[in-house]
Coordinates of C-alpha atoms in Angstrom, one line a residue:
Chain A
X184 CA 23.7 6.2 19.3
X185 CA 22.0 9.4 18.4
X186 CA 23.9 9.6 15.2
X187 CA 22.3 6.5 13.7
X188 CA 18.8 8.0 13.7
X189 CA 19.3 10.8 11.2
X190 CA 16.3 12.1 9.3
X191 CA 17.3 10.0 6.3
X192 CA 15.9 7.0 8.3
X193 CA 12.2 7.4 9.0
X194 CA 11.2 6.4 12.5
X195 CA 9.0 3.5 11.3
X196 CA 12.0 1.6 10.0
X197 CA 14.2 2.2 13.0
X198 CA 12.0 0.0 15.2
X199 CA 8.3 0.8 15.4
X200 CA 6.4 -1.3 12.9
X201 CA 4.2 1.1 10.9
X202 CA 0.8 0.5 12.5
X203 CA -2.5 0.0 10.6
X204 CA -3.5 3.4 11.8
X205 CA -1.1 4.9 9.4
X206 CA -2.9 3.3 6.5
X207 CA -6.0 5.5 7.2
X208 CA -4.5 8.3 5.2
X209 CA -4.4 6.2 2.1
X210 CA -6.9 5.7 -0.6
X211 CA -9.4 2.9 -0.8
X212 CA -7.4 1.2 -3.5
X213 CA -4.5 0.7 -1.1
X214 CA -6.9 -0.8 1.4
X215 CA -8.2 -3.3 -1.2
X216 CA -4.6 -4.1 -2.1
X217 CA -3.7 -4.7 1.6
X218 CA -6.7 -6.9 2.1
X219 CA -5.8 -9.0 -1.0
X220 CA -2.2 -9.4 0.3
X221 CA -3.5 -10.4 3.7
X222 CA -5.7 -13.0 2.2
X223 CA -2.7 -14.3 0.2
X224 CA -0.7 -14.5 3.4
X225 CA -3.5 -16.4 5.1
X226 CA -3.6 -18.7 2.1
X227 CA 0.1 -19.2 2.3
X228 CA 0.2 -19.9 6.0
X229 CA -3.0 -21.9 6.5
X230 CA -4.4 -22.9 3.1
X231 CA -6.7 -25.4 4.8
X232 CA -8.7 -22.5 6.3
X233 CA -9.7 -21.1 2.9
X234 CA -10.0 -24.4 1.0
X235 CA -10.3 -27.5 3.1
X236 CA -10.2 -29.9 0.1
X237 CA -7.1 -31.8 -0.8
X238 CA -5.6 -29.9 -3.8
X239 CA -4.0 -33.0 -5.3
X240 CA -7.2 -35.1 -5.2
X241 CA -7.8 -36.3 -8.8
X242 CA -11.4 -36.7 -9.9
X243 CA -11.5 -38.3 -13.3
X244 CA -15.3 -37.8 -13.5
X245 CA -14.9 -34.0 -13.2
X246 CA -12.2 -33.3 -15.7
X247 CA -12.2 -29.7 -17.2
X248 CA -15.4 -28.6 -15.7
X249 CA -16.2 -24.9 -16.1
X250 CA -16.6 -22.5 -13.2
X251 CA -19.8 -23.5 -11.4
X252 CA -18.3 -26.8 -10.5
X253 CA -16.5 -25.5 -7.5
X254 CA -15.8 -21.8 -7.6
X255 CA -13.3 -21.7 -10.5
X256 CA -14.0 -25.0 -12.2
X257 CA -11.6 -27.9 -12.5
X258 CA -8.4 -28.6 -14.3
X259 CA -7.4 -31.4 -16.7
X260 CA -7.0 -33.8 -13.8
X261 CA -10.3 -32.9 -12.3
X262 CA -8.6 -31.0 -9.5
X263 CA -10.6 -28.1 -8.0
X264 CA -9.1 -24.9 -9.4
X265 CA -10.0 -22.8 -6.5
X266 CA -8.4 -25.2 -4.0
X267 CA -5.4 -25.5 -6.3
X268 CA -4.9 -21.7 -6.4
X269 CA -5.3 -21.3 -2.7
X270 CA -2.8 -24.1 -2.0
X271 CA -0.5 -22.8 -4.7
X272 CA -0.1 -19.4 -3.0
X273 CA 2.5 -20.6 -0.6
X274 CA 4.9 -21.7 -3.4
X275 CA 4.3 -18.6 -5.5
X276 CA 4.9 -16.2 -2.5
X277 CA 7.8 -18.2 -1.2
X278 CA 9.5 -18.0 -4.6
X279 CA 8.8 -14.3 -4.9
X280 CA 9.9 -13.4 -1.4
X281 CA 12.9 -15.7 -1.2
X282 CA 14.3 -14.7 -4.6
X283 CA 13.8 -11.0 -3.8
X284 CA 15.5 -11.4 -0.4
X285 CA 18.4 -13.2 -2.0
X286 CA 18.8 -10.5 -4.6
X287 CA 18.4 -7.8 -2.0
X288 CA 20.9 -9.2 0.5
X289 CA 23.6 -10.1 -2.1
X290 CA 23.0 -7.0 -4.2
X291 CA 23.0 -4.6 -1.2
X292 CA 26.2 -6.2 0.2
X293 CA 27.9 -5.7 -3.1
X294 CA 26.6 -2.1 -3.5
X295 CA 27.4 -1.2 0.1
X296 CA 31.0 -2.4 0.0
X297 CA 31.7 -0.9 -3.5
X298 CA 30.1 2.4 -2.7
X299 CA 31.8 2.7 0.6
X300 CA 35.2 1.5 -0.6
X301 CA 35.3 3.8 -3.6
X302 CA 38.4 3.8 -5.7
X303 CA 39.3 0.9 -8.0
X304 CA 37.0 -1.5 -6.2
X305 CA 34.0 0.7 -6.9
X306 CA 35.2 1.2 -10.5
X307 CA 35.4 -2.5 -11.1
X308 CA 32.1 -3.3 -9.5
X309 CA 30.5 -0.4 -11.3
X310 CA 31.6 -1.6 -14.7
X311 CA 30.6 -5.1 -13.8
X312 CA 27.1 -3.9 -12.8
X313 CA 26.8 -2.0 -16.1
X314 CA 27.6 -5.2 -17.9
X315 CA 25.0 -7.2 -16.0
X316 CA 22.4 -4.4 -16.3
X317 CA 23.0 -4.3 -20.0
X318 CA 21.8 -7.9 -20.0
X319 CA 18.1 -8.5 -19.7
X320 CA 17.1 -10.1 -16.4
X321 CA 14.9 -12.8 -18.1
X322 CA 17.9 -14.1 -20.0
X323 CA 20.1 -14.3 -16.9
X324 CA 17.4 -16.1 -15.0
X325 CA 16.7 -18.4 -18.0
X326 CA 20.4 -19.4 -18.3
X327 CA 20.8 -20.0 -14.6
X328 CA 17.6 -21.9 -14.2
X329 CA 18.4 -24.0 -17.3
X330 CA 21.9 -24.9 -16.1
X331 CA 20.7 -25.8 -12.6
X332 CA 17.7 -27.8 -13.6
X333 CA 14.0 -27.5 -12.8
X334 CA 13.2 -27.2 -9.1
X335 CA 11.8 -24.7 -6.7
X336 CA 15.2 -24.0 -5.1
X337 CA 16.9 -23.4 -8.5
X338 CA 14.0 -21.1 -9.6
X339 CA 14.6 -19.0 -6.5
X340 CA 18.4 -18.9 -7.2
X341 CA 17.9 -18.0 -10.8
X342 CA 15.4 -15.2 -10.2
X343 CA 17.4 -13.9 -7.2
X344 CA 20.7 -13.8 -8.9
X345 CA 19.1 -12.0 -11.9
X346 CA 18.0 -9.3 -9.4
X347 CA 21.4 -8.8 -7.8
X348 CA 22.6 -6.0 -10.2
X349 CA 19.4 -4.0 -9.7
X350 CA 19.7 -3.9 -6.0
X351 CA 23.5 -3.4 -6.0
X352 CA 23.0 -0.4 -8.2
X353 CA 20.4 1.2 -6.0
X354 CA 22.4 0.4 -2.8
X355 CA 25.6 1.7 -4.2
X356 CA 24.0 5.0 -5.3
X357 CA 22.5 5.4 -1.8
X358 CA 25.8 4.6 0.0
X359 CA 27.7 7.2 -2.1
X360 CA 25.3 9.8 -0.8
X361 CA 25.4 8.6 2.8
X362 CA 29.1 8.1 3.1
X363 CA 29.9 11.8 2.8
X364 CA 27.4 12.8 5.5
X365 CA 28.6 14.3 8.7
X366 CA 27.6 11.4 11.0
X367 CA 29.7 9.0 8.9
X368 CA 32.6 11.3 9.1
X369 CA 32.1 11.6 12.9
X370 CA 32.0 7.8 13.2
X371 CA 35.2 7.6 11.2
X372 CA 37.0 10.2 13.3
X373 CA 36.0 8.2 16.3
X374 CA 38.2 5.4 14.9
X375 CA 35.4 2.9 14.3
X376 CA 36.2 0.0 12.0
X377 CA 35.0 0.1 8.5
X378 CA 32.8 -2.9 9.2
X379 CA 31.2 -1.2 12.1
X380 CA 30.6 2.1 10.2
X381 CA 29.0 0.1 7.4
X382 CA 26.9 -2.1 9.5
X383 CA 25.7 0.4 12.2
X384 CA 25.7 3.7 10.3
X385 CA 25.7 3.4 6.5
X386 CA 23.5 0.4 6.1
X387 CA 20.5 1.5 8.3
X388 CA 20.5 4.8 6.5
X389 CA 20.7 3.4 3.0
X390 CA 17.9 0.8 3.5
X391 CA 14.7 2.7 2.8
X392 CA 14.9 2.8 -1.0
X393 CA 16.3 -0.7 -1.2
X394 CA 13.4 -2.0 0.9
X395 CA 10.8 -0.1 -1.2
X396 CA 12.4 -1.5 -4.4
X397 CA 12.4 -5.0 -2.7
X398 CA 8.7 -4.8 -1.9
X399 CA 7.7 -3.8 -5.4
X400 CA 10.0 -6.5 -6.7
X401 CA 8.3 -9.4 -5.0
X402 CA 5.6 -9.1 -7.7
X403 CA 8.1 -8.9 -10.5
X404 CA 9.9 -12.0 -9.1
X405 CA 6.6 -13.9 -9.1
X406 CA 6.0 -13.0 -12.7
X407 CA 9.6 -13.9 -13.7
X408 CA 9.3 -17.2 -11.9
X409 CA 6.0 -17.9 -13.6
X410 CA 7.5 -17.1 -17.0
X411 CA 10.4 -19.5 -16.4
X412 CA 7.8 -22.1 -15.3
X413 CA 6.0 -21.5 -18.5
X414 CA 9.2 -22.2 -20.4
X415 CA 9.4 -25.5 -18.7
X416 CA 12.0 -24.6 -16.0
X417 CA 9.7 -24.6 -13.0
X418 CA 9.3 -27.2 -10.3
X419 CA 7.9 -30.5 -11.6
X420 CA 6.5 -32.0 -8.4
X421 CA 3.2 -32.5 -6.6
X422 CA 3.4 -29.2 -4.8
X423 CA 0.7 -26.9 -6.3
X424 CA 2.1 -23.6 -7.7
X425 CA 0.5 -20.8 -9.7
X426 CA 3.1 -20.8 -12.4
X427 CA 2.6 -24.5 -12.8
X428 CA -1.2 -24.2 -13.0
X429 CA -0.8 -21.5 -15.6
X430 CA 1.5 -23.4 -17.9
X431 CA -0.1 -26.8 -17.6
X432 CA -3.4 -25.3 -18.4
X433 CA -2.1 -23.9 -21.7
X434 CA -2.7 -27.0 -23.9
X435 CA -6.4 -27.0 -22.8
X436 CA -6.9 -23.3 -23.6
X437 CA -9.1 -23.9 -26.6
X438 CA -11.7 -25.8 -24.6
X439 CA -11.0 -24.8 -21.0
X440 CA -10.4 -21.0 -20.9
X441 CA -10.8 -20.7 -17.2
X442 CA -7.6 -22.5 -16.1
X443 CA -5.0 -20.1 -17.6
X444 CA -7.3 -17.1 -17.4
X445 CA -8.0 -17.4 -13.6
X446 CA -4.4 -18.3 -12.7
X447 CA -3.1 -15.4 -14.7
X448 CA -5.7 -13.0 -13.2
X449 CA -4.7 -14.0 -9.7
X450 CA -1.1 -13.5 -10.6
X451 CA -1.7 -10.1 -12.1
X452 CA -3.9 -8.9 -9.2
X453 CA -1.2 -10.0 -6.8
X454 CA 1.5 -8.1 -8.7
X455 CA -0.7 -4.9 -8.8
X456 CA -1.5 -5.2 -5.1
X457 CA 2.1 -5.7 -4.1
X458 CA 3.2 -2.7 -6.2
X459 CA 0.5 -0.5 -4.8
X460 CA 1.6 -1.4 -1.3
X461 CA 5.2 -0.7 -2.3
X462 CA 4.1 2.7 -3.6
X463 CA 2.4 3.5 -0.4
X464 CA 5.4 2.4 1.5
X465 CA 7.5 4.7 -0.7
X466 CA 5.2 7.6 0.1
X467 CA 5.4 6.9 3.8
X468 CA 9.2 6.5 3.8
X469 CA 9.5 9.6 1.6
X470 CA 12.1 8.0 -0.7
Chain B
X176 CA 28.8 14.0 -33.3
X177 CA 31.5 11.6 -34.5
X178 CA 33.3 11.7 -31.2
X179 CA 30.0 10.9 -29.4
X180 CA 29.5 7.8 -31.5
X181 CA 33.2 6.8 -31.0
X182 CA 32.9 7.2 -27.3
X183 CA 29.7 5.2 -27.1
X184 CA 31.2 2.4 -29.1
X185 CA 34.3 2.4 -26.9
X186 CA 32.1 2.0 -23.9
X187 CA 30.1 -0.7 -25.6
X188 CA 33.0 -3.0 -26.5
X189 CA 34.0 -3.9 -22.9
X190 CA 30.3 -4.3 -22.1
X191 CA 30.0 -7.0 -24.8
X192 CA 33.3 -8.6 -23.8
X193 CA 32.0 -8.7 -20.2
X194 CA 28.8 -10.4 -21.2
X195 CA 30.8 -13.0 -23.1
X196 CA 33.1 -13.7 -20.2
X197 CA 30.2 -14.0 -17.7
X198 CA 28.2 -16.1 -20.1
X199 CA 31.1 -18.4 -20.8
X200 CA 31.9 -18.9 -17.1
X201 CA 28.3 -19.4 -16.2
X202 CA 27.8 -22.1 -18.9
X203 CA 30.8 -24.1 -17.9
X204 CA 30.8 -23.7 -14.1
X205 CA 27.1 -24.5 -13.7
X206 CA 26.0 -28.1 -14.0
X207 CA 24.6 -29.2 -17.3
X208 CA 26.6 -31.4 -19.6
X209 CA 26.2 -30.9 -23.4
X210 CA 27.6 -34.3 -24.3
X211 CA 25.0 -36.2 -22.2
X212 CA 22.3 -33.9 -23.6
X213 CA 23.3 -34.6 -27.2
X214 CA 23.4 -38.3 -26.7
X215 CA 20.2 -38.3 -24.5
X216 CA 18.2 -41.4 -25.2
X217 CA 20.7 -42.9 -27.6
X218 CA 22.9 -45.8 -26.3
X219 CA 26.5 -44.7 -26.1
X220 CA 29.8 -45.8 -24.8
X221 CA 32.2 -43.8 -22.7
X222 CA 34.6 -43.8 -25.6
X223 CA 32.0 -42.2 -27.9
X224 CA 31.2 -39.6 -25.2
X225 CA 34.9 -38.8 -24.9
X226 CA 35.1 -38.4 -28.7
X227 CA 32.3 -36.0 -28.7
X228 CA 33.9 -34.0 -25.9
X229 CA 37.1 -33.8 -28.0
X230 CA 35.1 -32.8 -31.0
X231 CA 33.4 -30.0 -29.1
X232 CA 36.7 -28.9 -27.7
X233 CA 35.4 -29.3 -24.2
X234 CA 38.7 -31.0 -23.1
X235 CA 40.7 -27.8 -23.5
X236 CA 41.4 -25.4 -20.6
X237 CA 38.7 -22.8 -20.1
X238 CA 40.7 -19.8 -21.1
X239 CA 41.7 -21.4 -24.3
X240 CA 38.1 -22.2 -25.1
X241 CA 37.2 -18.6 -24.4
X242 CA 40.0 -17.1 -26.5
X243 CA 39.0 -19.4 -29.4
X244 CA 35.4 -18.4 -29.0
X245 CA 36.2 -14.6 -29.1
X246 CA 38.7 -15.0 -31.9
X247 CA 36.2 -17.0 -34.0
X248 CA 33.4 -14.5 -33.2
X249 CA 35.6 -11.7 -34.5
X250 CA 35.8 -13.5 -37.8
X251 CA 32.0 -14.0 -37.6
X252 CA 32.3 -17.6 -36.8
X253 CA 30.0 -18.5 -33.9
X254 CA 30.8 -22.2 -34.0
X255 CA 28.7 -25.2 -34.9
X256 CA 25.5 -26.3 -33.0
X257 CA 26.0 -29.5 -31.1
X258 CA 22.5 -30.6 -31.8
X259 CA 21.9 -29.7 -35.5
X260 CA 25.6 -29.6 -36.6
X261 CA 24.8 -26.5 -38.5
X262 CA 26.9 -23.2 -38.2
X263 CA 25.3 -21.1 -35.5
X264 CA 25.6 -17.9 -37.5
X265 CA 23.6 -19.5 -40.4
X266 CA 21.0 -20.6 -37.9
X267 CA 20.8 -17.1 -36.4
X268 CA 20.6 -15.6 -39.8
X269 CA 17.6 -17.7 -40.6
X270 CA 15.9 -17.0 -37.3
X271 CA 16.7 -13.4 -36.5
X272 CA 14.3 -11.8 -39.1
X273 CA 11.0 -12.9 -37.4
X274 CA 12.4 -11.8 -34.0
X275 CA 13.4 -8.4 -35.1
X276 CA 10.0 -8.0 -36.8
X277 CA 8.3 -8.9 -33.6
X278 CA 10.4 -6.6 -31.4
X279 CA 10.0 -3.6 -33.7
X280 CA 6.3 -4.2 -34.1
X281 CA 6.0 -4.5 -30.3
X282 CA 8.0 -1.3 -29.8
X283 CA 5.6 0.4 -32.3
X284 CA 2.6 -0.8 -30.3
X285 CA 4.3 0.4 -27.1
X286 CA 5.1 3.8 -28.6
X287 CA 1.8 4.5 -30.3
X288 CA -0.4 3.2 -27.4
X289 CA 1.8 5.0 -24.9
X290 CA 1.9 8.4 -26.6
X291 CA -1.9 8.3 -27.3
X292 CA -2.9 7.2 -23.9
X293 CA -0.3 9.4 -22.1
X294 CA -1.5 12.5 -24.0
X295 CA -5.1 11.8 -23.2
X296 CA -4.3 11.2 -19.6
X297 CA -2.3 14.4 -19.4
X298 CA -5.0 16.6 -21.1
X299 CA -7.8 15.2 -18.9
X300 CA -5.7 15.2 -15.8
X301 CA -7.4 13.9 -12.6
X302 CA -10.7 13.3 -14.5
X303 CA -12.1 9.9 -15.4
X304 CA -10.0 9.3 -18.6
X305 CA -6.9 9.9 -16.6
X306 CA -8.0 7.6 -13.8
X307 CA -8.9 4.9 -16.3
X308 CA -5.7 5.2 -18.3
X309 CA -3.6 5.1 -15.1
X310 CA -5.3 2.0 -13.9
X311 CA -4.8 0.4 -17.4
X312 CA -1.2 1.2 -17.4
X313 CA -0.7 -0.3 -14.0
X314 CA -2.5 -3.4 -15.1
X315 CA -0.5 -3.5 -18.3
X316 CA 2.8 -3.4 -16.5
X317 CA 1.7 -6.0 -14.0
X318 CA 0.5 -8.6 -16.5
X319 CA 3.0 -11.2 -17.6
X320 CA 3.5 -10.9 -21.3
X321 CA 3.0 -14.7 -21.9
X322 CA -0.3 -14.5 -20.2
X323 CA -1.4 -11.6 -22.3
X324 CA -0.4 -13.7 -25.3
X325 CA -2.5 -16.6 -24.1
X326 CA -5.5 -14.4 -23.5
X327 CA -5.2 -12.8 -26.9
X328 CA -5.0 -16.3 -28.4
X329 CA -8.2 -17.4 -26.7
X330 CA -10.1 -14.2 -27.6
X331 CA -8.9 -13.5 -31.1
X332 CA -7.9 -16.8 -32.4
X333 CA -10.0 -19.5 -30.8
X334 CA -13.2 -17.6 -29.9
X335 CA -13.2 -15.1 -32.8
X336 CA -11.0 -16.6 -35.6
X337 CA -9.5 -13.3 -36.7
X338 CA -5.8 -14.2 -36.4
X339 CA -3.8 -17.4 -36.8
X340 CA -2.8 -19.0 -33.5
X341 CA 0.7 -20.0 -34.5
X342 CA 3.2 -19.5 -37.2
X343 CA 5.4 -16.7 -38.3
X344 CA 4.3 -15.9 -41.9
X345 CA 2.8 -12.5 -42.8
X346 CA 1.5 -9.5 -41.0
X347 CA -1.6 -11.2 -39.7
X348 CA 0.5 -13.7 -37.7
X349 CA 2.5 -10.8 -36.2
X350 CA -0.5 -8.9 -34.8
X351 CA -1.2 -10.9 -31.6
X352 CA 2.4 -11.5 -30.6
X353 CA 3.3 -7.8 -31.1
X354 CA 0.3 -6.8 -29.0
X355 CA 1.3 -9.4 -26.2
X356 CA 4.8 -8.1 -26.1
X357 CA 4.1 -4.4 -26.7
X358 CA 1.1 -3.8 -24.4
X359 CA 3.1 -4.5 -21.2
X360 CA 5.8 -2.1 -22.4
X361 CA 3.1 0.5 -23.2
X362 CA 2.3 1.0 -19.6
X363 CA 5.7 2.5 -18.9
X364 CA 5.6 4.7 -21.9
X365 CA 2.1 6.0 -21.0
X366 CA 3.2 7.0 -17.6
X367 CA 6.3 8.7 -18.9
X368 CA 4.5 10.7 -21.6
X369 CA 1.8 11.7 -19.1
X370 CA 4.3 12.9 -16.5
X371 CA 6.6 14.8 -18.9
X372 CA 3.6 16.5 -20.6
X373 CA 2.2 17.6 -17.2
X374 CA 5.6 18.9 -16.3
X375 CA 5.9 20.8 -19.6
X376 CA 2.3 22.2 -19.3
X377 CA 3.5 24.1 -16.2
X378 CA 6.2 25.9 -18.0
X379 CA 6.0 29.5 -19.0
X380 CA 6.4 28.9 -22.7
X381 CA 3.0 27.2 -22.6
X382 CA 1.4 30.3 -21.1
X383 CA 3.1 32.3 -23.8
X384 CA 1.6 30.1 -26.5
X385 CA -1.9 30.4 -25.0
X386 CA -1.4 34.2 -24.7
X387 CA -0.5 34.2 -28.4
X388 CA -4.0 32.9 -29.0
X389 CA -3.3 29.3 -29.9
X390 CA -6.0 26.8 -29.2
X391 CA -5.5 24.0 -26.7
X392 CA -5.2 21.4 -29.4
X393 CA -2.5 23.4 -31.1
X394 CA -0.5 23.9 -27.9
X395 CA -0.8 20.3 -26.8
X396 CA 0.0 18.6 -30.1
X397 CA 2.2 21.2 -31.7
X398 CA 4.4 22.1 -28.7
X399 CA 3.9 20.1 -25.5
X400 CA 3.8 16.7 -27.2
X401 CA 6.7 17.6 -29.4
X402 CA 8.9 18.3 -26.4
X403 CA 7.7 15.2 -24.6
X404 CA 8.8 13.0 -27.5
X405 CA 12.5 13.1 -26.6
X406 CA 12.3 11.2 -23.4
X407 CA 9.8 8.9 -25.1
X408 CA 12.2 8.1 -27.9
X409 CA 14.8 7.2 -25.2
X410 CA 12.6 4.9 -23.3
X411 CA 11.1 3.1 -26.4
X412 CA 14.6 2.7 -27.8
X413 CA 15.8 1.1 -24.5
X414 CA 12.7 -1.0 -24.5
X415 CA 13.5 -2.4 -27.9
X416 CA 16.5 -4.2 -26.4
X417 CA 14.4 -5.7 -23.6
X418 CA 11.7 -6.6 -26.1
X419 CA 14.2 -8.7 -28.1
X420 CA 14.8 -10.6 -24.9
X421 CA 11.1 -10.7 -24.1
X422 CA 10.6 -12.3 -27.5
X423 CA 11.9 -15.5 -25.9
X424 CA 8.7 -16.0 -24.0
X425 CA 6.2 -14.7 -26.5
X426 CA 7.7 -16.7 -29.4
X427 CA 7.1 -19.8 -27.3
X428 CA 3.5 -18.9 -26.7
X429 CA 2.8 -18.4 -30.4
X430 CA 5.2 -21.1 -31.6
X431 CA 6.9 -18.4 -33.8
X432 CA 10.2 -18.9 -35.4
X433 CA 13.0 -16.7 -34.0
X434 CA 16.2 -16.5 -32.0
X435 CA 14.1 -16.7 -28.8
X436 CA 12.8 -20.1 -29.7
X437 CA 16.3 -21.0 -30.8
X438 CA 17.7 -20.0 -27.4
X439 CA 15.1 -21.9 -25.4
X440 CA 15.9 -25.0 -27.5
X441 CA 19.6 -24.5 -27.1
X442 CA 19.2 -24.0 -23.3
X443 CA 17.1 -27.2 -23.0
X444 CA 19.8 -29.3 -24.7
X445 CA 22.9 -27.5 -23.3
X446 CA 23.9 -26.5 -26.8
X447 CA 26.7 -24.1 -25.8
X448 CA 27.5 -22.7 -29.2
X449 CA 23.8 -21.9 -29.8
X450 CA 23.3 -20.3 -26.4
X451 CA 26.6 -18.3 -26.7
X452 CA 25.7 -17.2 -30.2
X453 CA 22.2 -16.0 -29.5
X454 CA 23.1 -14.3 -26.3
X455 CA 26.1 -12.6 -28.0
X456 CA 23.9 -11.4 -30.8
X457 CA 21.3 -10.1 -28.3
X458 CA 24.0 -8.3 -26.3
X459 CA 25.4 -6.7 -29.4
X460 CA 22.0 -5.6 -30.6
X461 CA 21.3 -4.2 -27.1
X462 CA 24.5 -2.1 -27.1
X463 CA 23.9 -1.0 -30.7
X464 CA 20.4 0.1 -29.9
X465 CA 21.7 2.1 -26.9
X466 CA 24.2 3.9 -29.1
X467 CA 21.6 4.7 -31.8
X468 CA 19.2 6.0 -29.1
X469 CA 21.9 8.2 -27.6
X470 CA 22.9 9.6 -31.0
X471 CA 19.4 10.0 -32.2
X472 CA 18.3 12.2 -29.4
X473 CA 21.3 14.3 -29.8
X474 CA 20.0 14.8 -33.3
X475 CA 16.4 15.5 -32.2
X476 CA 17.6 17.9 -29.5
X477 CA 20.5 20.1 -30.3
X478 CA 20.9 21.1 -26.7
X479 CA 22.1 17.6 -25.8
X480 CA 24.6 17.7 -28.6
X481 CA 26.0 21.0 -27.4
X482 CA 26.2 19.8 -23.8
X483 CA 28.0 16.6 -24.8
X484 CA 30.4 18.4 -27.0
X485 CA 31.4 20.7 -24.2
X486 CA 31.5 17.9 -21.6

């Protein structure tokens, strides 16, 4: 299958996981970002390691205590803010990653098929994408989240579907370049089915920009989900979540600045770290 | 020029129609029942619910409902709100002013901050002002606008009582919301201005200007910045549409009046006519803004006009 590994696909994507050694060439900032994201992953997988307390433990005697009580202070129920943020990482990252994956998979599939098929299919899809792109993502997500009702699953659906046109557009553009390449023509003259050509030849070679966009987008998704949470469309359950901390802290802002400030800071730092890593991925994949 | 405008409008119409179809389908296919939302809390009988359904026209087939909506919209009738029983167009008329003020003020914040910071970063390229501004623009883009709003509220309304925390009257009430909405957009503009200025500074006409004996300030402000304004106008114009949508969140933070608040309210009560009306108005504004941007930069830069005319 020599024809599948054309220069358009960097070696690292074809199989070898880019090792940490490759990071050495990057600036210190990228390192800090990588450490931050690793910490978040640790917090998501094993929150107990970083904060052993029970995040839902209510302590009526310690309501709205400033930082100093614990690391970050406490919230309106006396819950420890640091513990809450550590345990809320999983939900925030899950929402960000799942919605991005949803948008990426559905969007790429649409873009792939439209770009490869060409003709009236592509025209129709192209126009539809224009329509969707002409519509701000936050409104799409708001409408979907509101119709489905507040829950984590629906938040993922809303944010993910709002992302579909973005990914479809990038994938379609990429496919239109790839489809005219010699190796695709070779595969076609070999009599391979359209599905096989798409799956084995066009898709792997169109992935790089989509993956980069996806990486950067995880941060955007987290923010979008937090905004929807803030508008009252987030999950309303016992599971701790950054967006939830941020919005429930709002009424206490005048007296307890630390709740919204710290939750928002963590959110912002995460978005920055993810987008820095995405940029460095872009550099490495040369897209 | 006229043919350019006509062509843009002809592309815009199907876009708006597409938005209405998708919106209409989404509202009716997804769960969420306006009748039970309207009667929420109040005791009601199945007969009363059925009567409401009839009154709202929800018993009719989907395509008929859609045609009626589009037909009415063409005669500037956006229906009646389920909740307030007021004509939606009247409600939007009362609410759209504050939203437009907010969006335009935010776009101004974005443009002014972006052009200033972008120019400084380009002039002091790779030195500390550049590094600082690039970091700031990254942070600005990453921060959620509602959080910026909350922080501004805490700093300049609670801690230092300089601006009112809520309300929509007067210029003072506009400052913090416009900053919250505009600062995150400014990051994009900063990067764009910086990059296009750096690109221009490498061109031969800049060397010629220096050779002519102009000072650095004259070259940067009088020539490089002038040329960098065109892409900036485009991006700020395009941002304006997104800022109108972003107002949904910021209006909630500051409890401002506006169509964003109206939409959030409508969404929470499944008030279909309100949702449809507001979204339609936003889509129309979005398309109109795009047309104005396209046309305006063909005015600013005659080369674009010539290219389009030939094309």
